[in-house]
Coordinates of C-alpha atoms in Angstrom, one line a residue:
F22 CA 18.5 -67.5 66.6
W23 CA 14.8 -66.6 66.3
L24 CA 15.5 -64.6 63.1
K25 CA 17.6 -67.4 61.7
C26 CA 14.8 -70.0 62.3
C27 CA 12.2 -67.8 60.6
I28 CA 14.4 -67.3 57.6
E29 CA 15.1 -71.1 57.3
V30 CA 11.4 -71.9 57.7
E31 CA 10.3 -69.3 55.1
S32 CA 13.0 -70.4 52.7
Q33 CA 11.9 -74.1 53.0
A34 CA 8.3 -73.1 52.4
F35 CA 9.2 -71.1 49.3
D36 CA 11.4 -73.9 47.9
S37 CA 8.5 -76.4 48.3
Q38 CA 6.3 -74.4 46.0
P39 CA 7.0 -74.5 42.2
C40 CA 7.5 -70.9 40.9
P41 CA 4.6 -70.2 38.5
H42 CA 5.6 -68.9 35.1
I43 CA 3.8 -68.1 31.8
V44 CA 3.6 -71.0 29.3
M45 CA 3.7 -69.4 25.9
R46 CA 3.1 -70.9 22.5
R47 CA 3.1 -69.1 19.2
S48 CA 2.2 -70.7 15.9
K49 CA 3.5 -69.8 12.5
T50 CA 1.7 -67.1 10.5
V51 CA -1.1 -68.7 8.4
A52 CA -1.6 -67.3 4.9
V53 CA -5.4 -67.4 4.3
S54 CA -6.5 -68.0 0.8
T55 CA -10.0 -66.5 0.6
S56 CA -11.9 -64.3 -1.8
N57 CA -12.3 -61.8 1.1
A58 CA -9.0 -60.0 1.4
D59 CA -10.2 -58.4 4.7
L60 CA -10.1 -61.6 6.7
D61 CA -13.7 -61.3 8.0
F62 CA -13.5 -63.8 10.8
S63 CA -16.6 -65.2 12.5
V64 CA -17.5 -67.7 15.2
V65 CA -20.0 -70.1 13.6
E66 CA -20.3 -72.4 16.7
F67 CA -19.4 -72.2 20.4
T68 CA -20.3 -74.9 23.0
S69 CA -19.3 -75.2 26.6
H70 CA -20.4 -78.5 28.2
D71 CA -19.7 -80.5 31.4
D72 CA -20.1 -84.2 32.2
S73 CA -23.9 -83.7 32.7
V74 CA -24.2 -83.2 28.9
L75 CA -21.3 -85.1 27.5
T76 CA -20.9 -88.3 29.4
Y77 CA -17.8 -89.3 27.5
L78 CA -15.9 -86.5 29.3
G79 CA -16.0 -88.3 32.6
K80 CA -16.9 -87.0 36.0
H81 CA -15.9 -83.4 37.0
C82 CA -14.8 -82.6 33.4
K83 CA -15.7 -79.6 31.2
E84 CA -15.1 -78.9 27.5
S85 CA -15.2 -75.6 25.6
K86 CA -15.1 -75.5 21.8
W87 CA -15.0 -72.8 19.2
R88 CA -15.4 -73.3 15.4
I89 CA -14.1 -70.3 13.5
S90 CA -14.6 -69.2 9.9
L91 CA -11.6 -67.5 8.4
G92 CA -13.5 -66.4 5.3
P93 CA -16.4 -67.3 3.0
D94 CA -14.6 -70.0 1.1
S95 CA -12.0 -71.2 3.7
K96 CA -11.9 -74.3 5.9
L97 CA -13.3 -73.9 9.5
M98 CA -10.8 -73.9 12.3
E99 CA -11.6 -75.6 15.7
V100 CA -10.1 -74.6 19.1
K101 CA -11.0 -76.9 22.0
I102 CA -10.1 -76.8 25.7
S103 CA -10.8 -79.8 28.1
V104 CA -10.4 -79.4 31.9
D105 CA -10.4 -82.3 34.3
K106 CA -11.4 -81.2 37.8
Q107 CA -11.2 -84.5 39.6
I108 CA -8.5 -83.0 41.8
A109 CA -10.0 -79.6 42.5
S110 CA -6.7 -78.0 43.6
S111 CA -4.8 -79.3 40.5
P112 CA -7.0 -79.4 37.4
E113 CA -5.5 -81.0 34.3
V114 CA -5.8 -79.3 31.0
T115 CA -5.7 -80.3 27.3
V116 CA -5.6 -77.6 24.5
M117 CA -6.2 -78.6 20.9
C118 CA -6.3 -76.6 17.6
D119 CA -7.7 -78.8 14.9
D120 CA -5.6 -82.0 15.1
E121 CA -2.7 -80.3 16.8
Q122 CA -2.2 -80.7 20.6
L123 CA -1.0 -77.3 21.9
F124 CA -0.8 -78.4 25.6
P125 CA 0.7 -80.5 27.0
E126 CA 3.5 -81.1 24.6
G127 CA 4.6 -84.6 23.8
N128 CA 2.6 -87.8 24.1
V129 CA 0.8 -86.8 27.4
R130 CA -2.9 -86.4 26.9
K131 CA -3.5 -83.9 29.8
S132 CA -1.4 -82.1 32.4
K133 CA -1.5 -79.5 35.2
L134 CA -0.6 -76.0 34.2
T135 CA 2.6 -74.7 35.9
G136 CA 1.7 -71.2 35.0
D137 CA -0.7 -69.1 32.9
F138 CA -1.0 -70.5 29.4
E139 CA -0.9 -68.1 26.4
W140 CA -1.1 -69.1 22.7
E141 CA -1.1 -66.8 19.7
K142 CA -1.8 -67.7 16.1
P143 CA -1.3 -64.9 13.5
F144 CA -3.1 -64.8 10.1
R145 CA -2.3 -63.0 6.9
G146 CA -4.8 -62.3 4.2
A147 CA -4.3 -62.7 0.5
L148 CA -3.4 -59.7 -1.6
K149 CA -6.3 -58.4 -3.5
G150 CA -5.5 -58.3 -7.3
L151 CA -2.8 -61.0 -7.2
N152 CA -2.4 -62.6 -10.7
V153 CA -4.8 -60.0 -12.2
K154 CA -3.2 -58.5 -15.3
D155 CA -2.0 -54.9 -14.8
Y156 CA -3.8 -54.5 -11.5
F157 CA -1.0 -52.6 -9.8
L158 CA 1.5 -49.8 -10.2
V159 CA 5.0 -50.6 -9.0
R160 CA 8.0 -48.3 -8.2
P161 CA 11.3 -50.2 -8.9
A162 CA 13.5 -50.0 -5.9
H163 CA 16.6 -49.3 -8.0
L164 CA 15.2 -46.0 -9.4
S165 CA 15.6 -42.9 -7.3
R166 CA 12.8 -41.0 -9.1
E167 CA 9.1 -41.4 -8.4
D168 CA 8.5 -43.6 -11.5
W169 CA 5.6 -46.0 -11.3
F170 CA 4.9 -48.7 -13.9
T171 CA 1.9 -50.8 -14.6
A172 CA 2.5 -54.3 -13.3
T173 CA 1.1 -57.7 -12.6
L174 CA 2.0 -59.4 -9.3
T175 CA 2.2 -63.1 -9.9
E176 CA 3.5 -64.6 -6.6
Q177 CA 3.9 -63.9 -2.9
K178 CA 7.4 -65.0 -1.9
E179 CA 7.5 -63.7 1.7
A180 CA 5.3 -61.7 4.0
N181 CA 5.9 -58.4 2.1
L182 CA 7.8 -59.6 -0.9
F183 CA 6.2 -60.3 -4.3
K184 CA 7.3 -61.4 -7.8
A185 CA 6.0 -58.9 -10.4
I186 CA 6.1 -58.3 -14.1
L187 CA 6.5 -54.6 -14.9
Q188 CA 5.6 -53.0 -18.2
M189 CA 8.8 -50.9 -18.7
P190 CA 9.7 -48.7 -21.8
D191 CA 11.9 -50.5 -24.3
G192 CA 13.4 -47.3 -25.7
H193 CA 11.5 -47.6 -29.0
G194 CA 8.1 -46.3 -28.0
G195 CA 6.9 -49.7 -26.7
F196 CA 7.0 -51.7 -23.6
N197 CA 8.6 -54.9 -22.4
G198 CA 7.6 -57.1 -19.5
V199 CA 10.4 -57.1 -16.9
E200 CA 10.2 -59.6 -14.0
Q201 CA 11.6 -58.5 -10.7
D202 CA 11.0 -58.8 -6.9
V203 CA 9.2 -55.9 -5.3
R204 CA 8.4 -55.0 -1.7
L205 CA 4.8 -54.2 -0.7
E206 CA 5.7 -50.6 0.2
N207 CA 6.5 -50.0 -3.5
V208 CA 3.1 -51.2 -4.7
K209 CA -0.2 -49.4 -5.2
E210 CA -3.4 -50.2 -7.0
A211 CA -3.6 -48.9 -10.6
G212 CA -7.3 -48.1 -10.6
G213 CA -9.3 -45.5 -8.7
K214 CA -7.3 -43.3 -6.3
H215 CA -4.1 -45.4 -6.5
V216 CA -4.3 -46.5 -2.9
P217 CA -1.3 -48.3 -1.5
A218 CA -1.5 -52.1 -1.6
T219 CA -2.0 -53.7 1.9
L220 CA -2.3 -57.1 3.5
A221 CA -4.8 -57.8 6.2
H222 CA -3.4 -59.1 9.5
R223 CA -5.3 -60.7 12.4
Y224 CA -4.5 -62.9 15.3
L225 CA -6.2 -65.4 17.6
K226 CA -5.0 -65.4 21.2
L227 CA -6.0 -67.9 23.9
F228 CA -5.3 -67.2 27.6
I229 CA -5.9 -69.8 30.3
P230 CA -5.3 -68.7 33.9
R231 CA -3.4 -71.3 35.9
G232 CA -5.6 -70.8 39.0
Q233 CA -8.9 -70.9 37.1
P234 CA -8.5 -72.8 33.8
L235 CA -12.3 -72.8 33.4
D236 CA -12.1 -69.0 32.8
A237 CA -10.2 -69.4 29.6
V238 CA -10.6 -66.5 27.1
L239 CA -10.2 -66.7 23.3
N240 CA -10.1 -63.4 21.4
I241 CA -9.6 -62.0 17.9
D242 CA -7.3 -58.9 17.8
G243 CA -7.9 -58.4 21.6
E244 CA -11.7 -58.6 21.3
A245 CA -13.7 -61.4 22.9
M246 CA -14.9 -64.1 20.6
T247 CA -18.4 -63.6 21.8
H248 CA -18.5 -60.5 19.7
F249 CA -17.9 -62.5 16.5
F250 CA -20.9 -64.9 16.5
A251 CA -22.2 -64.8 12.9
R252 CA -24.0 -66.7 10.2
P253 CA -24.4 -66.1 6.5
T254 CA -27.5 -64.6 4.9
P255 CA -29.2 -66.0 2.9
P256 CA -28.6 -69.3 4.8
L257 CA -26.8 -72.2 3.2
L258 CA -29.0 -74.6 1.3
N259 CA -27.6 -78.2 1.3
G260 CA -24.2 -76.7 1.9
S261 CA -24.4 -74.1 -0.9
P262 CA -25.0 -70.4 -0.7
G263 CA -28.6 -69.2 -1.1
R264 CA -29.6 -66.7 -3.8
S265 CA -28.1 -63.3 -3.3
T266 CA -28.0 -62.0 -7.0
V267 CA -30.5 -60.2 -9.1
K268 CA -29.6 -60.2 -12.8
F269 CA -30.7 -57.5 -15.3
K270 CA -30.5 -58.0 -19.0
V271 CA -30.1 -54.8 -21.0
S272 CA -31.1 -54.5 -24.7
K273 CA -28.6 -53.2 -27.2
D274 CA -30.4 -49.8 -27.5
R275 CA -30.7 -49.7 -23.7
K276 CA -34.5 -49.2 -24.0
E277 CA -35.5 -52.5 -22.5
I278 CA -34.2 -53.8 -19.2
E279 CA -35.7 -56.9 -17.6
T280 CA -35.2 -59.3 -14.8
D281 CA -37.1 -62.2 -13.2
I282 CA -38.6 -60.5 -10.2
G283 CA -41.2 -57.7 -9.7
H284 CA -40.8 -54.2 -8.3
S285 CA -41.8 -54.8 -4.7
V286 CA -39.5 -57.9 -4.4
F287 CA -36.6 -55.9 -5.9
S288 CA -37.3 -53.1 -3.5
H289 CA -37.2 -55.6 -0.6
F290 CA -33.9 -56.9 -2.0
Q291 CA -32.4 -53.5 -2.1
I292 CA -33.0 -52.7 1.6
S293 CA -33.1 -56.3 3.0
E294 CA -35.7 -55.3 5.5
P295 CA -36.4 -57.9 8.2
R296 CA -40.0 -59.2 8.2
S297 CA -41.7 -61.6 10.6
V298 CA -43.0 -64.9 9.3
S299 CA -44.0 -66.9 12.5
S300 CA -43.1 -67.7 16.1
K301 CA -43.9 -70.4 18.6
A302 CA -43.3 -70.3 22.4
E303 CA -43.2 -73.3 24.7
E304 CA -41.8 -74.0 28.1
L305 CA -38.6 -75.6 26.9
N306 CA -38.5 -74.3 23.3
H307 CA -39.0 -70.9 21.6
S308 CA -38.7 -70.4 17.9
W309 CA -38.9 -67.5 15.4
I310 CA -38.9 -67.4 11.6
F311 CA -38.2 -64.1 9.8
Q312 CA -37.0 -62.8 6.4
A313 CA -33.9 -60.8 5.9
G314 CA -34.7 -60.0 2.3
P315 CA -36.9 -61.7 -0.2
F316 CA -34.5 -64.7 -0.7
A317 CA -33.4 -65.1 2.9
E318 CA -35.6 -66.8 5.5
H319 CA -34.0 -67.6 8.8
S320 CA -35.0 -69.9 11.7
I321 CA -34.0 -69.1 15.3
V322 CA -34.6 -71.7 18.0
I323 CA -33.7 -71.7 21.7
S324 CA -34.1 -74.7 23.9
K325 CA -33.1 -76.3 27.2
Q326 CA -33.4 -79.8 28.7
K327 CA -35.2 -78.9 31.9
L328 CA -36.8 -75.9 33.5
S329 CA -34.2 -75.5 36.2
S330 CA -31.3 -75.5 33.8
H331 CA -29.4 -72.4 32.6
L332 CA -27.6 -74.3 29.8
I333 CA -29.3 -72.9 26.7
K334 CA -28.9 -74.1 23.1
L335 CA -29.3 -71.5 20.3
E336 CA -29.8 -72.9 16.8
V337 CA -29.7 -70.7 13.7
D338 CA -31.0 -72.2 10.5
G339 CA -30.9 -75.7 11.8
T340 CA -27.5 -75.9 13.4
V341 CA -26.1 -75.0 16.8
L342 CA -24.6 -71.5 17.0
V343 CA -24.2 -71.4 20.8
E344 CA -24.8 -73.9 23.7
S345 CA -23.6 -72.7 27.0
G346 CA -24.5 -71.1 30.3
P347 CA -24.8 -67.3 30.7
E348 CA -21.3 -66.8 32.2
E349 CA -19.5 -68.2 29.1
I350 CA -21.0 -65.7 26.8
E351 CA -20.6 -62.7 29.1
S352 CA -24.3 -62.2 29.8
G353 CA -25.5 -59.6 32.2
D354 CA -26.8 -60.4 35.7
G355 CA -29.9 -62.5 35.7
L356 CA -29.9 -62.9 31.9
W357 CA -28.8 -65.3 29.2
E358 CA -28.1 -63.0 26.3
C359 CA -26.5 -63.8 23.0
P360 CA -25.8 -61.3 20.2
F361 CA -25.0 -62.5 16.7
R362 CA -24.9 -61.1 13.2
L363 CA -26.4 -62.3 9.9
V364 CA -23.8 -61.2 7.3
G365 CA -24.5 -61.1 3.5
E366 CA -23.7 -59.5 0.2
R367 CA -26.2 -58.1 -2.3
I368 CA -25.2 -58.6 -5.9
V369 CA -26.7 -56.9 -8.9
E370 CA -25.4 -58.3 -12.2
W371 CA -25.9 -56.4 -15.4
E372 CA -25.7 -58.1 -18.8
V373 CA -24.9 -55.3 -21.2
Y374 CA -23.6 -54.8 -24.7
E375 CA -20.0 -53.7 -24.7
S376 CA -18.9 -50.2 -25.8
D377 CA -16.0 -49.5 -28.2
G378 CA -14.9 -46.5 -26.1
D379 CA -15.9 -44.0 -28.7
G380 CA -19.7 -43.9 -28.4
G381 CA -20.3 -47.0 -30.4
T382 CA -22.0 -50.2 -29.2
L383 CA -20.6 -53.6 -30.2
D384 CA -22.5 -56.9 -30.8
T385 CA -20.7 -58.6 -27.9
T386 CA -22.1 -58.7 -24.3
G387 CA -20.4 -58.7 -20.9
S388 CA -21.3 -58.6 -17.2
V389 CA -20.9 -55.8 -14.8
I390 CA -21.2 -56.9 -11.2
E391 CA -22.0 -54.6 -8.3
K392 CA -21.7 -55.9 -4.7
T393 CA -22.9 -54.4 -1.4
K394 CA -22.1 -55.9 2.0
Y395 CA -24.7 -55.7 4.7
S396 CA -25.6 -57.3 8.0
H397 CA -28.4 -57.6 10.6
E398 CA -27.7 -57.4 14.3
C399 CA -29.6 -60.0 16.3
I400 CA -30.0 -60.6 20.0
V401 CA -31.7 -63.4 21.9
R402 CA -32.5 -62.4 25.5
I403 CA -33.8 -64.7 28.2
D404 CA -34.8 -63.6 31.7
L405 CA -33.4 -66.4 33.9
S406 CA -35.9 -65.5 36.7
Q407 CA -38.5 -67.0 34.5
K408 CA -37.9 -70.8 34.5
D409 CA -39.5 -71.4 31.1
L410 CA -38.6 -69.9 27.7
I411 CA -42.1 -68.5 26.9
S412 CA -41.0 -64.9 27.6
A413 CA -37.7 -65.1 25.7
K414 CA -37.2 -62.2 23.2
L415 CA -35.6 -61.9 19.8
F416 CA -34.4 -58.5 18.6
V417 CA -33.4 -57.7 15.0
N418 CA -31.7 -54.4 14.4
E419 CA -32.9 -53.2 17.8
S420 CA -36.6 -54.0 16.9
I421 CA -38.3 -56.7 18.9
F422 CA -39.7 -59.5 16.7
Q423 CA -43.3 -58.6 17.4
D424 CA -42.8 -55.1 15.9
L425 CA -41.3 -56.3 12.6
P426 CA -43.5 -55.9 9.5
E427 CA -45.1 -59.1 8.3
A428 CA -43.7 -60.9 5.4
R429 CA -45.9 -61.0 2.2
T430 CA -45.8 -62.7 -1.1
P431 CA -46.7 -60.2 -3.8
N432 CA -48.4 -61.3 -7.0
E433 CA -46.7 -59.1 -9.6
A434 CA -45.2 -59.3 -13.1
P435 CA -41.4 -59.2 -13.5
I436 CA -39.7 -55.9 -14.1
K437 CA -39.5 -54.7 -17.7
I438 CA -38.5 -51.1 -17.8
D439 CA -36.4 -48.5 -19.7
E440 CA -33.2 -46.7 -18.5
R441 CA -35.2 -43.8 -17.1
G442 CA -37.3 -46.1 -15.1
M443 CA -34.3 -47.7 -13.6
Q444 CA -33.1 -44.3 -12.4
A445 CA -36.5 -43.9 -10.7
L446 CA -35.5 -47.1 -8.8
G447 CA -32.3 -45.4 -7.7
L448 CA -30.1 -47.3 -10.1
K449 CA -28.0 -46.3 -13.1
V450 CA -27.4 -48.8 -15.9
P451 CA -23.6 -49.2 -16.2
Y452 CA -21.5 -49.4 -19.3
K453 CA -18.9 -52.0 -20.0
M454 CA -15.9 -51.2 -22.2
A455 CA -14.5 -53.9 -24.5
K456 CA -11.0 -55.1 -23.5
D457 CA -9.4 -53.2 -26.4
A458 CA -11.5 -50.1 -26.0
A459 CA -10.0 -46.6 -25.6
I460 CA -11.0 -44.3 -22.8
P461 CA -13.4 -41.8 -24.3
A462 CA -12.0 -38.2 -24.5
T463 CA -14.1 -35.3 -23.3
G464 CA -14.2 -31.5 -23.8
F465 CA -11.5 -30.1 -26.0
M466 CA -9.8 -33.4 -26.7
A467 CA -13.1 -34.9 -27.9
N468 CA -13.3 -32.1 -30.5
V469 CA -9.7 -32.7 -31.5
N470 CA -10.2 -36.4 -31.9
K471 CA -13.3 -35.8 -34.0
A472 CA -11.5 -33.4 -36.3
M473 CA -8.5 -35.8 -36.5
K474 CA -10.8 -38.7 -37.5
T475 CA -12.5 -36.6 -40.2
A476 CA -9.2 -35.5 -41.5
E477 CA -7.8 -39.0 -41.4
Q478 CA -10.7 -40.3 -43.5
A479 CA -10.0 -37.7 -46.2
A480 CA -6.2 -38.0 -46.1
P481 CA -4.1 -40.6 -48.0
T482 CA -3.6 -43.9 -46.3
G483 CA -0.9 -43.8 -43.6
F484 CA -0.7 -40.0 -43.6
F485 CA -1.8 -39.7 -40.0
G486 CA 0.1 -42.7 -38.7
L487 CA 2.9 -40.4 -37.6
F488 CA 0.5 -38.7 -35.1
S489 CA -1.4 -41.7 -33.9
S490 CA 0.8 -42.5 -30.9
C491 CA 0.2 -39.0 -29.3
C492 CA -3.5 -38.7 -30.1
N493 CA -4.9 -42.1 -29.1
A494 CA -6.2 -42.4 -25.6
P495 CA -4.7 -45.0 -23.3
S496 CA -6.4 -48.3 -22.6
V497 CA -9.1 -48.5 -19.9
V498 CA -8.1 -49.8 -16.5
G499 CA -11.1 -50.7 -14.3
E500 CA -11.8 -52.8 -11.3
D501 CA -11.0 -56.0 -13.2
H502 CA -9.5 -54.2 -16.2
T503 CA -12.6 -54.5 -18.3
D504 CA -15.3 -52.7 -16.4
F505 CA -15.8 -49.0 -16.2
K506 CA -18.8 -48.7 -13.9
T507 CA -21.0 -45.6 -13.4
A508 CA -23.8 -47.3 -11.3
A509 CA -24.8 -45.7 -8.0
P510 CA -24.2 -47.9 -4.9
A511 CA -27.1 -50.0 -3.8
M512 CA -29.0 -49.0 -0.6
S513 CA -27.9 -50.7 2.6
Q514 CA -29.1 -51.0 6.1

């Protein structure tokens, strides 16, 4: 009888408790159209506020918000979690992604979690080289041999399926464009080392524990979002990118090369060395200004509303990057510490006269563009045992702000130099082939071509036409199918 009573009581107690389960949501894969095929995600703003800061939330409420950049030219995405703790044992939750309510479903504005909440949103990058003429080599699936043909991929139909126009032999010594669908595993890049074509894949994942919804975690590919705080360098000016390009103009005989900046400014541009400008420390505010190259001046400001508060606002270049307490950004004991990156791209543009591929220089000019990615690792560190912000520290590439070299404005003439002088600066002036140029032959074939040309000039018209198809070099295929670059890479941090 005693055992039966115990079983009945335990059974009733179990039945009175709802069985927790995992609430899972998965969004459709998003194809991201961006010039960066690597999907370089970054968190450009994170805030975590309670009702003491945002009065519209109501008592005992908290809101966390992430704004995420999916690429340099894509729209920002916003993920927001609101937690209402008016009933401490049963907090109610709302989860939003942009204008879509992820939880709860339906017309209910907020609801209790019946289990842990998980949401995943996958992303797929654009294929580099899509719609660029003859950028790829394709192996037709119906051929058993390892035959690869020059191709232009014109459309992405499914995740790994593309529409392509292949240049295939017509049986008469020429080529015809043949359109067919190809799978990504049968595609590789035509230039360089013929690397296989790939698509970048990333995913966002949000996890909200049922028992502690305030401990929600959002990550990218399994890594905490706090590791992705970043801003562009140079900073945006009125919503537009700052200057990141130095342009050299090369004379036809390549004896004069000039630009609009001097030697020391260009040297600073090459290495992007951080240099201090100024700083100001007060009880509730601390600011630093430094250069991250000659065209990139950054402002870092931290502030709080009162001395006893641990809610810190970090502004980078005039807008909020982070506003939260120390726990939300995984700071160490007794610290408020926020790491972030300044991410940029150095661009050297050469305006050069085009080559005919046989040693001759044409009267037409074109541009050769060389890009180098770089970043600066920054950390703002606050000792919370000190009530004020006077002792707060800024580190740039592991150097404390006070140890950075001072910024200076040199008074110097613009660079005007010859090709040998450019080599002394660590740069080689590139060549640019005209679109219809031939790849220049070397060694034995160069001598053969020279002899053939001499003989052709002396022979009757049309005599050498029979041999032209076997002796002419194929067309140049470069990065964008016009450039054949020989420049050394720029220096980077």
